[in-house]
CSV table of C-alpha atoms in Angstrom, one decimal:
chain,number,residue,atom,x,y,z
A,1,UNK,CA,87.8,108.9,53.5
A,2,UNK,CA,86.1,110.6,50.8
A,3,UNK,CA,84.4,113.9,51.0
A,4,UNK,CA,81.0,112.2,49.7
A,5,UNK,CA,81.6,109.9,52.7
A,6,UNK,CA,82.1,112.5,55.6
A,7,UNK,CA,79.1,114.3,54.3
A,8,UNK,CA,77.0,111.5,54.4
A,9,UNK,CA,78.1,110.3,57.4
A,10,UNK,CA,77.8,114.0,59.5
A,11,UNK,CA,74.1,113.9,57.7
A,12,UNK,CA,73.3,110.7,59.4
A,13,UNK,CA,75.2,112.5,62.8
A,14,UNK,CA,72.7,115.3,62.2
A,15,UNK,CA,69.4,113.1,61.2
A,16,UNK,CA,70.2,111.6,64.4
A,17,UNK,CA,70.3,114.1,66.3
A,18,UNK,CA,67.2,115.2,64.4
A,19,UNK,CA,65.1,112.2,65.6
A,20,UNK,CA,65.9,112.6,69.4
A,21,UNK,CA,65.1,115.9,69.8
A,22,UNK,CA,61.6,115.2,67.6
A,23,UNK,CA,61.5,112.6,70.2
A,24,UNK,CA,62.2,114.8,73.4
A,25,UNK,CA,59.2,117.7,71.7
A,26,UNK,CA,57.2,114.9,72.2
A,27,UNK,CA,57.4,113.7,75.2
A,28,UNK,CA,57.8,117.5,76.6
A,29,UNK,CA,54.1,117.8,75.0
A,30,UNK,CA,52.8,114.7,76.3
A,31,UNK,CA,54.0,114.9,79.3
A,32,UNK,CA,52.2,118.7,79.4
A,33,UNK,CA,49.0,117.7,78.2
A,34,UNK,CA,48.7,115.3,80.6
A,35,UNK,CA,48.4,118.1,83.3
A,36,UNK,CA,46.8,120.3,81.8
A,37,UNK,CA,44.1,116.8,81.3
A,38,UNK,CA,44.2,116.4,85.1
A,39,UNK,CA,43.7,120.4,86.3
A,40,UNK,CA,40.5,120.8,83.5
A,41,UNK,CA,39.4,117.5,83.7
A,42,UNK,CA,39.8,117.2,80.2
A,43,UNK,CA,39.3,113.5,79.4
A,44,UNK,CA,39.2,114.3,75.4
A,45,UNK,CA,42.7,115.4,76.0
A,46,UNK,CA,43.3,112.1,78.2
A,47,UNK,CA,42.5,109.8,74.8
A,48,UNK,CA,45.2,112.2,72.6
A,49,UNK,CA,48.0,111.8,75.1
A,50,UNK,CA,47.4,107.9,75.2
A,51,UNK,CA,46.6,107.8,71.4
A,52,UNK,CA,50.6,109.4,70.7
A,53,UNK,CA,52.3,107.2,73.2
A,54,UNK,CA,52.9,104.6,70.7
A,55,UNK,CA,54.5,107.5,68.2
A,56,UNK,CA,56.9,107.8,71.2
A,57,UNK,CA,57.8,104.3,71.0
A,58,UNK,CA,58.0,103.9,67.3
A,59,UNK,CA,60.7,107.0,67.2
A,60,UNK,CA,62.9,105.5,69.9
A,61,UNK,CA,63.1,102.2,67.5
A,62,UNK,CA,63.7,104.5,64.7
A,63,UNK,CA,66.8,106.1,66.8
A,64,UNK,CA,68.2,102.5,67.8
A,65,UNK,CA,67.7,101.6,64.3
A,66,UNK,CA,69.6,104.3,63.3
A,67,UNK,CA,72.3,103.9,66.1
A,68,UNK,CA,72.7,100.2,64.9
A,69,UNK,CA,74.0,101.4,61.8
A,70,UNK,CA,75.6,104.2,62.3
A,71,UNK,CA,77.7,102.1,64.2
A,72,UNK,CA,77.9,99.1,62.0
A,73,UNK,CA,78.4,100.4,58.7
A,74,UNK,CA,80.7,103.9,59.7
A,75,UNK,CA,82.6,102.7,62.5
A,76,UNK,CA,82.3,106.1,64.6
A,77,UNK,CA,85.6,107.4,65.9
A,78,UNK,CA,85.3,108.3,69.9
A,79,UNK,CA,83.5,111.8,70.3
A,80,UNK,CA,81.1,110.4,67.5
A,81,UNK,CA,80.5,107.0,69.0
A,82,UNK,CA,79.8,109.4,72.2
A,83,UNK,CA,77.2,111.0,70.1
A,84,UNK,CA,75.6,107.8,68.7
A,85,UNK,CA,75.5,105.8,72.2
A,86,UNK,CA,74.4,108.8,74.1
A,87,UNK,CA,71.4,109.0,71.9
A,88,UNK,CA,69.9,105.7,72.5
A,89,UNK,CA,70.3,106.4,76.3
A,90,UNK,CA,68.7,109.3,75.7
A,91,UNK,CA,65.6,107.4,73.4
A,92,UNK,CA,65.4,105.4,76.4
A,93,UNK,CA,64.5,108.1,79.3
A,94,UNK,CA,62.4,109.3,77.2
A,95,UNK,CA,60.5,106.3,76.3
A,96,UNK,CA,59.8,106.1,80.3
A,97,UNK,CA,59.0,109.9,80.3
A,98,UNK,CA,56.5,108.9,77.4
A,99,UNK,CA,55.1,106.3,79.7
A,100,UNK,CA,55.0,108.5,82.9
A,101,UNK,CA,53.1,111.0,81.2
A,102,UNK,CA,50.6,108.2,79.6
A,103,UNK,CA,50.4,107.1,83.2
A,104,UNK,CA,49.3,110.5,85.0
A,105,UNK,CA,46.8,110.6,81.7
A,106,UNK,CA,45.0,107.3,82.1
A,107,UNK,CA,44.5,108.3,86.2
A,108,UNK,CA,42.8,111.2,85.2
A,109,UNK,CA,39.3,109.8,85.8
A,110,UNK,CA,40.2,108.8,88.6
A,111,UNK,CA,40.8,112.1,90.3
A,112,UNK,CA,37.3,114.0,91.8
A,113,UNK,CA,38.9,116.6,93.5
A,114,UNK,CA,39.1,120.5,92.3
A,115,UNK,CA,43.0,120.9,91.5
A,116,UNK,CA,41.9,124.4,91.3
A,117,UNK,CA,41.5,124.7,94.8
A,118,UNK,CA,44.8,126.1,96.8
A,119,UNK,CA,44.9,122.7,98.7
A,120,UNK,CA,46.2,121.1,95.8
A,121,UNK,CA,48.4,124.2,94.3
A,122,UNK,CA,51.9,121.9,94.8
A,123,UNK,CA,50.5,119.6,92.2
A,124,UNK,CA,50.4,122.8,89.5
A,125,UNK,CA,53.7,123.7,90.9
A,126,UNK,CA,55.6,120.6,91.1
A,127,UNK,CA,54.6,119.9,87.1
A,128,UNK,CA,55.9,123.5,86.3
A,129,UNK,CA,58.7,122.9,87.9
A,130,UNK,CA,59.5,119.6,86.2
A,131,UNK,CA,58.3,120.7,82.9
A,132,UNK,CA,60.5,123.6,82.6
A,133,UNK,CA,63.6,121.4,83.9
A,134,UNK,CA,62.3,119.0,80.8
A,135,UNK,CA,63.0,122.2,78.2
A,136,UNK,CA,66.2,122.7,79.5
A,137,UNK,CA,67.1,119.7,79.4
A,138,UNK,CA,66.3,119.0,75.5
A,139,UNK,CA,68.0,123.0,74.6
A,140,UNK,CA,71.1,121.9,76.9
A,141,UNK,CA,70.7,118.7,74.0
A,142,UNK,CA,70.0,121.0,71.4
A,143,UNK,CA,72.7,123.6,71.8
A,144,UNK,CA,75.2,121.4,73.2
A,145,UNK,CA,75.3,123.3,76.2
A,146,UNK,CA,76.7,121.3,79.6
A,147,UNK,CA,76.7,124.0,81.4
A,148,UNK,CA,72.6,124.1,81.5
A,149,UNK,CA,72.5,120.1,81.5
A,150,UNK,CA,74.4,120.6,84.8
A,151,UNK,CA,72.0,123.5,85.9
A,152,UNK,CA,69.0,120.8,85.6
A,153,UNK,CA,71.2,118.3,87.7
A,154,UNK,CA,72.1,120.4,90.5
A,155,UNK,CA,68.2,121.5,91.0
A,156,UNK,CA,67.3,118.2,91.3
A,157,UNK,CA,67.1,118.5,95.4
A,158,UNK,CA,64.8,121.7,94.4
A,159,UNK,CA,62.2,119.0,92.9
A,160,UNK,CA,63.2,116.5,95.9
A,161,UNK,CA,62.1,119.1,98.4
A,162,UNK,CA,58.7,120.3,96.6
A,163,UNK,CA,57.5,116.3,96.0
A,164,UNK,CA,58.1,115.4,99.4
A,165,UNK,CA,56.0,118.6,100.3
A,166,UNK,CA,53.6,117.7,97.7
A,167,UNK,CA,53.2,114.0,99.0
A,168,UNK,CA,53.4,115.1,102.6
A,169,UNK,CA,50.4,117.6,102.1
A,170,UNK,CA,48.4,114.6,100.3
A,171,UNK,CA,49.3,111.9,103.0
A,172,UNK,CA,47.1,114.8,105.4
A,173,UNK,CA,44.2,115.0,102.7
A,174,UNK,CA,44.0,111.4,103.1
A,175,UNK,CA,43.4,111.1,107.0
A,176,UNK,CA,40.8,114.8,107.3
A,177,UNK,CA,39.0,113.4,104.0
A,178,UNK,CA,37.6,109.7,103.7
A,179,UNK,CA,35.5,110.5,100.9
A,180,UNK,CA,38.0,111.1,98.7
A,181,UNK,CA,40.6,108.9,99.4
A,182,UNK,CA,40.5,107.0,96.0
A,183,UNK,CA,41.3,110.8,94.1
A,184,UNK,CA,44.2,111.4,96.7
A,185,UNK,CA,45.4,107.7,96.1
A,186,UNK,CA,45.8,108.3,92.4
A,187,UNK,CA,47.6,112.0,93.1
A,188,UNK,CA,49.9,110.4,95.3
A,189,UNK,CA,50.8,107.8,92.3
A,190,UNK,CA,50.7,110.9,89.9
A,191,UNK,CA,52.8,113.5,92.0
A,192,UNK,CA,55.6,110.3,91.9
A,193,UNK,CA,55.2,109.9,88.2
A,194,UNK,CA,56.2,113.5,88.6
A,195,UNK,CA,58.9,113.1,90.9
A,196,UNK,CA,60.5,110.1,88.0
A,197,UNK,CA,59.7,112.9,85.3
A,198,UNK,CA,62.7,114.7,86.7
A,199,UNK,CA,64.6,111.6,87.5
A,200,UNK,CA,64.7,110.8,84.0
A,201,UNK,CA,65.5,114.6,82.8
A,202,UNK,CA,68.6,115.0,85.5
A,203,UNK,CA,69.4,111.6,83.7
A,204,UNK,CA,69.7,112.7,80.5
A,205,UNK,CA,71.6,115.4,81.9
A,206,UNK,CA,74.5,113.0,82.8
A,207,UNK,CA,74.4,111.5,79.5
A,208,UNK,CA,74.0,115.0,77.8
A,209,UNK,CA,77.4,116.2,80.1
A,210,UNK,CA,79.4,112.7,79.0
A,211,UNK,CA,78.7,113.7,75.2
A,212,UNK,CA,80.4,116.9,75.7
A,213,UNK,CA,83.1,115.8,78.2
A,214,UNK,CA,83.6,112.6,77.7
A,215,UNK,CA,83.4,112.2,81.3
A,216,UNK,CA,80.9,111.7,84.0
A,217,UNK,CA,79.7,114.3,86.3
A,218,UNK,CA,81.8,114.1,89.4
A,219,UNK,CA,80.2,113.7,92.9
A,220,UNK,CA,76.7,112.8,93.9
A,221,UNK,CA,73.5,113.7,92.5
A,222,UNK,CA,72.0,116.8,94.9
A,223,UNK,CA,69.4,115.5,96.9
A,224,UNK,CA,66.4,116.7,98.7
């Protein structure tokens, strides 16, 4: 294979690569704004988050596209096939992340309640929590670095443990407070859009720790 070949070829590895992690910035700020939308009420910041959702979807088409012919036309050997496959997997967690975050924006409205008030501090803490496993997630992608994809995966049961806290203290709300039983309803659907936030990062994770291995992660997801 000529030189001219090889380069071009590691410049589409590298474009590639590029696009996802354009991709994951994306979803990591959608996916903020969203919160920060539902804490301030902000339902300016509600129309942005729901006005980029279709950017997400038009990069993860870009990625297959780009997958397709990657694999068609240079005929990847193994550890780059790994990169090429594990990128559309990738595209396609974060398309759902997109759509989570989208999700927790458009219920926005919906929700009356003061998150500001230290009944509802779980909320601030769960998205923290889930947000910052999201950045480690896209450097672990970034830097190539399984051993912080499998940090992210292990603290999984951490996220388990503060939803079901989360949900638990909501599930109360909604018996001492009839009034606002539509706001808690939509938290409850929000604190699990969450909960799949983190589902879809630990995800990537696995995917993220087959690139580098060429294995699977061995034993069971921790869970809370």
């Amino acid at each position: 294979m000529s030189e001219h070949i090889v380069s071009s070829y590691e410049g589409q590895l590298k474009t590639l690569h590029s696009t996802v992690l354009k991709m994951g910035a994306l979803c990591e700020s959608q996916f903020s704004n969203s919160i920060i939308a539902l804490v301030k009420k902000d339902e300016e910041l509600v129309d942005k988050v729901i006005g980029k959702d279709e950017r997400i979807d038009e990069l993860e088409k870009k990625i297959d596209d780009q997958v397709v012919n990657l694999i068609t036309l240079r005929q990847p050997m193994a550890i780059d096939l790994r990169e090429t496959v594990s990128a559309m997997r990738i595209a396609a967690e974060l398309e759902r992340i997109g759509d989570l975050a989208k999700n927790i924006a458009k219920r926005v409205k919906h929700v009356k309640v003061d998150l500001n008030n230290g009944n509802f501090s779980l909320i601030k803490s769960a998205s923290d929590l889930v947000q910052g496993n999201l950045k480690k997630t896209l450097d672990s992608y970034s830097k190539n670095d399984e051993k912080l994809a499998l940090s992210v995966w292990s603290s999984d049961k951490e996220v388990d443990v503060i939803i079901n806290k989360l949900l638990e203290d909501l599930l109360n709300h909604m018996k001492n407070e009839k009034k606002n039983i539509e706001s808690l309803t939509h938290l409850l659907f929000i604190a699990k859009n969450i909960e799949r936030i983190g589902d879809h990062s630990t995800n990537i994770c696995e995917y993220i720790h087959f690139l580098i291995k060429g294995e699977d992660i061995k034993g069971n997801r921790p869970k809370g």
